[in-house]
Amino acid sequence: MKRSVSIAAAAAAAALALTACGGGTDDGSGTEERDLPETLTLGLVPSQDQDQLVEDAEVLGDLLGEELGVEVETSVSTDYAALVVAMQTEQADIGMFGPVALVQAVDQADAEAVLQSVRYGSSTYHTQWMTNDPDTYCLDEVVTETDDDGNEFAFCNGAEAVEGPTGEDALALVEQGTTISFVEEGSASGYYYPATQLAEVQGIDPLTDITSIYAGGHPNSVLNVVRGDAPIGVSFNDARAEVLEEEPDAGTEAVVFASSPEIPNDGVAVSGTFEDATTTQITDAFLALAESEEGLAALDAVYGIEGLEPADLDALDAARQVAANFGDAE
């Protein structure tokens, strides 16, 4: 299977070319919808290690290609914004996006959101708020829970609940100027949702009233809290498990004291240039992978996906509204 390591440069070049010629697919004259081509490009964005994702994506692309009877190239872009541009400029036919980027692909690239990931039996998740200062942010006793591997994880304010929001009384204690470790500015659980929640609970403008540091990944945000680089940090639940090899006590040193409202899981978008039958064919191929042992293993390898289900458009619309709070923020 062919692949390219990054589609960011190609997408940017294509965007410039479209601007230069005044063209593009949405020129008011309409474009002919496409059948399934002989080669498809599946775009992804690193969640942790890019090199590993490139390898895992190749396996997923091969299996998807076998289901569809065509070649599937896989490309790993630098970030979600680049992948949205790739969809917009037809450098990618299929994209796997976080929830905010998924609606951006729909709104900006005329893509169609078709599927959402399932983890732990749910198509939603939430931000966890962590602290290394439980004396300030824990309004009750710290409790610990032990996972199946014997690892301990600390919580307070009811934040161990399966669904959010929790601990919002504690979020009201966050003062202006506090340093908070976010993940990156395009992340739903690592920025958009927690920043929105903080603004609603405490009236703090996340763009001006706090000191934001961006960890570049959920595990890194956990480490920022564990190592004292920030008194508060956010990540998806429960990213602490991903740093235990490096920091064995991370589960108890970063105490989860609050959580955000539920967030729709990441999902799959298909180019809007395809005929409906082609979109259905691609969607069904992904669902078939999720029902096979080999396919599910490949989905798990790329993004920890345990299943797929039809996209919840209402939940994605809520994500759209959260993103709108930040204007043009990426």
Coordinates of C-alpha atoms in Angstrom, one line a residue:
M1 CA 0.0 0.0 0.0
K2 CA 1.3 3.5 -0.9
R3 CA 1.4 6.1 1.8
S4 CA 2.7 9.6 2.5
V5 CA 3.9 10.6 6.0
S6 CA 2.2 14.0 5.9
I7 CA -0.6 15.5 3.9
A8 CA -0.2 19.0 5.4
A9 CA 2.1 20.3 2.7
A10 CA 0.2 18.8 -0.2
A11 CA -3.1 20.1 1.2
A12 CA -1.7 23.6 1.7
A13 CA -0.3 23.6 -1.9
A14 CA -3.6 22.5 -3.2
A15 CA -5.4 25.2 -1.3
L16 CA -3.1 27.9 -2.8
A17 CA -3.6 26.5 -6.3
L18 CA -7.3 26.6 -5.9
T19 CA -7.1 30.2 -4.7
A20 CA -4.8 31.2 -7.5
C21 CA -7.2 29.9 -10.2
G22 CA -10.3 31.1 -8.4
G23 CA -11.6 27.6 -8.6
G24 CA -12.6 24.8 -6.2
T25 CA -15.4 22.3 -6.1
D26 CA -17.9 24.8 -4.7
D27 CA -18.0 27.3 -7.6
G28 CA -21.7 27.6 -7.9
S29 CA -21.9 25.5 -11.1
G30 CA -22.1 22.2 -9.2
T31 CA -19.9 19.2 -9.5
E32 CA -20.5 15.6 -10.6
E33 CA -20.6 13.2 -7.7
R34 CA -18.1 10.5 -7.7
D35 CA -18.3 6.7 -7.7
L36 CA -15.8 4.7 -5.7
P37 CA -12.4 5.5 -7.2
E38 CA -9.6 2.9 -7.7
T39 CA -7.6 4.6 -4.9
L40 CA -8.8 6.2 -1.7
T41 CA -6.9 8.3 0.7
L42 CA -7.6 7.9 4.5
G43 CA -6.3 10.8 6.6
L44 CA -5.5 10.6 10.3
V45 CA -3.9 12.9 13.0
P46 CA -1.4 11.7 15.6
S47 CA -2.9 11.1 19.0
Q48 CA 0.5 10.2 20.5
D49 CA 3.5 8.7 18.6
Q50 CA 3.3 9.6 15.0
D51 CA 5.7 6.9 13.7
Q52 CA 3.6 4.2 15.4
L53 CA 0.4 5.7 14.0
V54 CA 1.9 5.6 10.5
E55 CA 2.5 1.9 10.9
D56 CA -0.8 1.1 12.5
A57 CA -2.6 3.2 9.8
E58 CA -1.1 1.1 7.1
V59 CA -2.7 -2.0 8.5
L60 CA -6.1 -0.3 8.8
G61 CA -5.8 1.0 5.3
D62 CA -5.0 -2.4 3.9
L63 CA -8.0 -4.0 5.7
L64 CA -10.3 -1.2 4.6
G65 CA -9.1 -1.6 1.0
E66 CA -9.8 -5.3 1.1
E67 CA -13.4 -4.6 2.2
L68 CA -13.9 -2.1 -0.6
G69 CA -11.9 -3.8 -3.3
V70 CA -9.8 -0.8 -3.9
E71 CA -6.4 0.5 -2.8
V72 CA -6.4 2.7 0.3
E73 CA -3.5 5.0 0.9
T74 CA -3.1 6.4 4.4
S75 CA -1.7 9.8 5.3
V76 CA -0.9 11.3 8.7
S77 CA -1.3 15.0 8.9
T78 CA 0.3 17.4 11.4
D79 CA -3.0 18.4 13.0
Y80 CA -6.7 18.5 12.6
A81 CA -6.7 21.8 10.7
A82 CA -4.4 20.4 8.1
L83 CA -6.7 17.3 7.7
V84 CA -9.8 19.6 7.3
V85 CA -7.9 21.4 4.5
A86 CA -7.0 18.1 2.9
M87 CA -10.7 17.1 2.9
Q88 CA -11.6 20.5 1.5
T89 CA -9.1 20.2 -1.4
E90 CA -9.7 16.5 -2.1
Q91 CA -6.3 15.4 -0.9
A92 CA -8.1 13.1 1.5
D93 CA -11.3 11.2 0.8
I94 CA -11.9 9.9 4.3
G95 CA -10.8 11.5 7.6
M96 CA -10.8 10.3 11.2
F97 CA -11.4 13.4 13.4
G98 CA -11.9 14.5 16.9
P99 CA -15.5 15.8 17.5
V100 CA -14.8 19.5 17.0
A101 CA -12.7 18.9 13.9
L102 CA -15.4 16.5 12.7
V103 CA -17.9 19.3 12.6
Q104 CA -15.3 21.6 11.1
A105 CA -14.8 19.1 8.3
V106 CA -18.6 19.1 7.7
D107 CA -18.9 22.9 7.8
Q108 CA -15.7 23.8 6.0
A109 CA -15.1 20.9 3.6
D110 CA -18.7 19.8 2.9
A111 CA -17.8 16.4 4.3
E112 CA -20.3 14.0 5.7
A113 CA -20.0 12.7 9.3
V114 CA -20.9 9.0 9.1
L115 CA -19.6 7.2 12.2
Q116 CA -18.5 7.7 15.8
S117 CA -16.2 5.7 17.9
V118 CA -17.3 3.6 20.8
R119 CA -15.1 3.1 23.9
Y120 CA -16.1 1.4 27.2
G121 CA -19.5 0.8 25.7
S122 CA -20.2 4.6 25.1
S123 CA -20.0 7.0 22.2
T124 CA -19.2 9.9 24.6
Y125 CA -16.4 10.8 27.0
H126 CA -15.4 13.8 29.1
T127 CA -12.5 16.0 30.1
Q128 CA -11.0 15.3 33.4
W129 CA -9.6 18.2 35.5
M130 CA -6.5 17.2 37.5
T131 CA -4.6 18.9 40.3
N132 CA -1.5 18.4 42.3
D133 CA -3.0 20.7 45.0
P134 CA -5.9 18.7 46.4
D135 CA -6.0 20.8 49.6
T136 CA -7.3 23.7 47.4
Y137 CA -9.5 22.0 44.9
C138 CA -10.9 18.9 46.8
L139 CA -14.0 19.9 48.7
D140 CA -14.3 16.4 50.2
E141 CA -12.0 13.5 50.9
V142 CA -9.8 12.1 48.2
V143 CA -10.8 8.5 47.3
T144 CA -8.9 6.0 45.2
E145 CA -10.1 3.4 42.8
T146 CA -8.1 0.4 41.6
D147 CA -8.3 -0.9 38.1
D148 CA -8.0 -4.5 36.9
D149 CA -4.2 -4.3 36.8
G150 CA -4.0 -3.0 40.4
N151 CA -3.2 0.6 39.5
E152 CA -4.7 3.2 41.8
F153 CA -6.3 6.4 40.7
A154 CA -7.3 9.3 42.9
F155 CA -10.5 11.4 42.7
C156 CA -12.5 13.9 44.8
N157 CA -15.7 15.9 44.4
G158 CA -17.5 12.9 42.9
A159 CA -15.3 13.1 39.8
E160 CA -15.1 9.3 39.6
A161 CA -18.6 9.3 38.2
V162 CA -19.0 7.6 34.8
E163 CA -20.5 10.7 33.2
G164 CA -19.9 14.5 33.7
P165 CA -20.1 17.2 34.7
T166 CA -18.8 16.9 38.2
G167 CA -16.9 19.1 40.6
E168 CA -18.1 22.4 39.3
D169 CA -18.1 24.0 42.8
A170 CA -14.3 23.3 42.8
L171 CA -13.9 24.9 39.4
A172 CA -15.4 28.0 40.9
L173 CA -12.2 28.2 43.0
V174 CA -9.9 28.7 40.0
E175 CA -8.5 32.2 40.2
Q176 CA -7.5 34.5 37.4
G177 CA -3.9 34.1 36.5
T178 CA -3.8 30.4 37.4
T179 CA -1.6 28.2 35.2
I180 CA -3.6 25.5 33.5
S181 CA -2.1 22.8 31.3
F182 CA -4.3 22.3 28.2
V183 CA -3.5 19.7 25.5
E184 CA -3.7 21.8 22.3
E185 CA -5.9 24.5 20.9
G186 CA -7.7 22.2 18.5
S187 CA -8.6 19.5 21.1
A188 CA -12.2 19.1 22.2
S189 CA -11.5 17.5 25.6
G190 CA -8.1 19.1 25.9
Y191 CA -9.2 22.7 25.3
Y192 CA -12.6 23.6 23.8
Y193 CA -14.8 21.9 26.4
P194 CA -12.9 22.6 29.6
A195 CA -12.3 26.2 28.6
T196 CA -16.0 26.7 27.9
Q197 CA -16.9 25.1 31.2
L198 CA -14.5 27.3 33.1
A199 CA -15.9 30.4 31.5
E200 CA -19.5 29.3 32.3
V201 CA -18.7 28.3 35.9
Q202 CA -16.3 31.0 37.0
G203 CA -16.8 33.7 34.4
I204 CA -13.1 33.5 33.5
D205 CA -12.1 34.3 29.9
P206 CA -9.9 31.4 29.0
L207 CA -8.2 33.5 26.3
T208 CA -7.1 36.3 28.6
D209 CA -7.7 35.5 32.3
I210 CA -5.5 32.4 32.9
T211 CA -2.0 31.3 32.0
S212 CA -2.4 28.6 29.4
I213 CA 0.3 26.1 28.6
Y214 CA -0.2 23.6 25.8
A215 CA 1.2 20.1 26.4
G216 CA 0.9 18.8 22.9
G217 CA -0.7 15.6 24.0
H218 CA -3.0 14.2 26.7
P219 CA -0.3 12.2 28.5
N220 CA 2.0 15.2 28.4
S221 CA -0.7 17.3 30.1
V222 CA -0.9 14.6 32.9
L223 CA 2.9 14.8 33.3
N224 CA 2.7 18.6 33.6
V225 CA 0.5 18.2 36.7
V226 CA 2.5 15.3 38.1
R227 CA 5.8 17.1 37.7
G228 CA 4.5 20.4 39.1
D229 CA 4.7 22.5 35.8
A230 CA 1.1 23.5 36.4
P231 CA -1.2 23.1 39.5
I232 CA -4.1 22.2 37.2
G233 CA -4.3 20.3 34.0
V234 CA -6.9 18.7 31.7
S235 CA -7.0 15.5 29.6
F236 CA -9.4 12.9 28.4
N237 CA -10.5 10.4 31.0
D238 CA -8.4 8.6 32.1
A239 CA -5.2 9.6 30.4
R240 CA -3.3 9.0 33.6
A241 CA -3.1 5.3 32.8
E242 CA -1.0 6.1 29.7
V243 CA 1.9 7.5 31.8
L244 CA 2.2 4.9 34.5
E245 CA 5.2 3.3 33.0
E246 CA 7.0 6.6 33.0
E247 CA 5.5 7.9 36.3
P248 CA 4.1 5.0 38.4
D249 CA 2.4 7.2 40.9
A250 CA 0.7 9.5 38.4
G251 CA -2.7 8.0 39.2
T252 CA -2.6 9.3 42.7
E253 CA -0.3 12.4 42.3
A254 CA -2.6 13.9 39.7
V255 CA -6.0 13.9 41.5
V256 CA -9.1 14.3 39.3
F257 CA -11.3 16.8 41.0
A258 CA -13.9 17.7 38.3
S259 CA -15.1 16.7 34.8
S260 CA -16.8 18.3 31.9
P261 CA -20.1 17.6 30.3
E262 CA -20.1 14.6 28.0
I263 CA -18.4 15.0 24.6
P264 CA -19.2 13.0 21.5
N265 CA -16.4 10.6 20.6
D266 CA -14.2 11.1 17.6
G267 CA -15.5 9.8 14.3
V268 CA -15.2 9.3 10.6
A269 CA -16.1 11.7 7.8
V270 CA -16.4 11.0 4.1
S271 CA -15.9 13.4 1.3
G272 CA -19.1 15.1 0.2
T273 CA -18.1 14.6 -3.4
F274 CA -19.2 11.0 -3.4
E275 CA -22.5 9.6 -4.5
D276 CA -24.7 8.5 -1.6
A277 CA -24.2 4.9 -2.6
T278 CA -20.4 5.3 -2.4
T279 CA -20.7 7.0 1.0
T280 CA -22.8 4.1 2.3
Q281 CA -20.3 1.6 0.8
I282 CA -17.4 3.2 2.7
T283 CA -19.5 3.4 5.9
D284 CA -20.4 -0.2 5.7
A285 CA -16.8 -1.2 5.1
F286 CA -15.8 0.5 8.4
L287 CA -18.6 -1.2 10.2
A288 CA -17.6 -4.5 8.8
L289 CA -14.1 -4.0 10.1
A290 CA -15.4 -3.2 13.6
E291 CA -17.2 -6.5 13.6
S292 CA -14.2 -8.6 12.7
E293 CA -11.4 -9.5 15.1
E294 CA -8.6 -8.3 12.7
G295 CA -10.4 -5.1 11.8
L296 CA -11.3 -4.2 15.4
A297 CA -7.6 -4.8 16.4
A298 CA -6.6 -2.3 13.7
L299 CA -9.1 0.3 14.9
D300 CA -7.9 -0.2 18.4
A301 CA -4.3 0.2 17.4
V302 CA -4.9 3.6 15.7
Y303 CA -7.2 5.2 18.2
G304 CA -8.2 2.8 20.9
I305 CA -11.6 2.2 19.1
E306 CA -13.7 -0.6 20.5
G307 CA -16.6 -0.2 18.1
L308 CA -18.3 2.1 15.7
E309 CA -21.9 3.4 15.4
P310 CA -23.7 6.0 13.3
A311 CA -22.8 9.6 14.0
D312 CA -25.0 11.4 16.5
L313 CA -25.6 14.6 14.6
D314 CA -27.4 16.2 17.6
A315 CA -24.3 15.6 19.8
L316 CA -22.0 16.9 17.1
D317 CA -24.1 20.0 16.8
A318 CA -23.5 20.7 20.5
A319 CA -19.8 20.4 19.8
R320 CA -20.2 22.9 17.0
Q321 CA -21.7 25.4 19.5
V322 CA -18.8 24.9 21.9
A323 CA -16.3 25.5 19.1
A324 CA -18.3 28.7 18.1
N325 CA -17.4 30.2 21.5
F326 CA -13.8 30.5 20.3
G327 CA -14.4 32.2 17.0
D328 CA -11.5 31.4 14.7
A329 CA -9.5 29.6 17.3
E330 CA -8.0 26.4 15.8

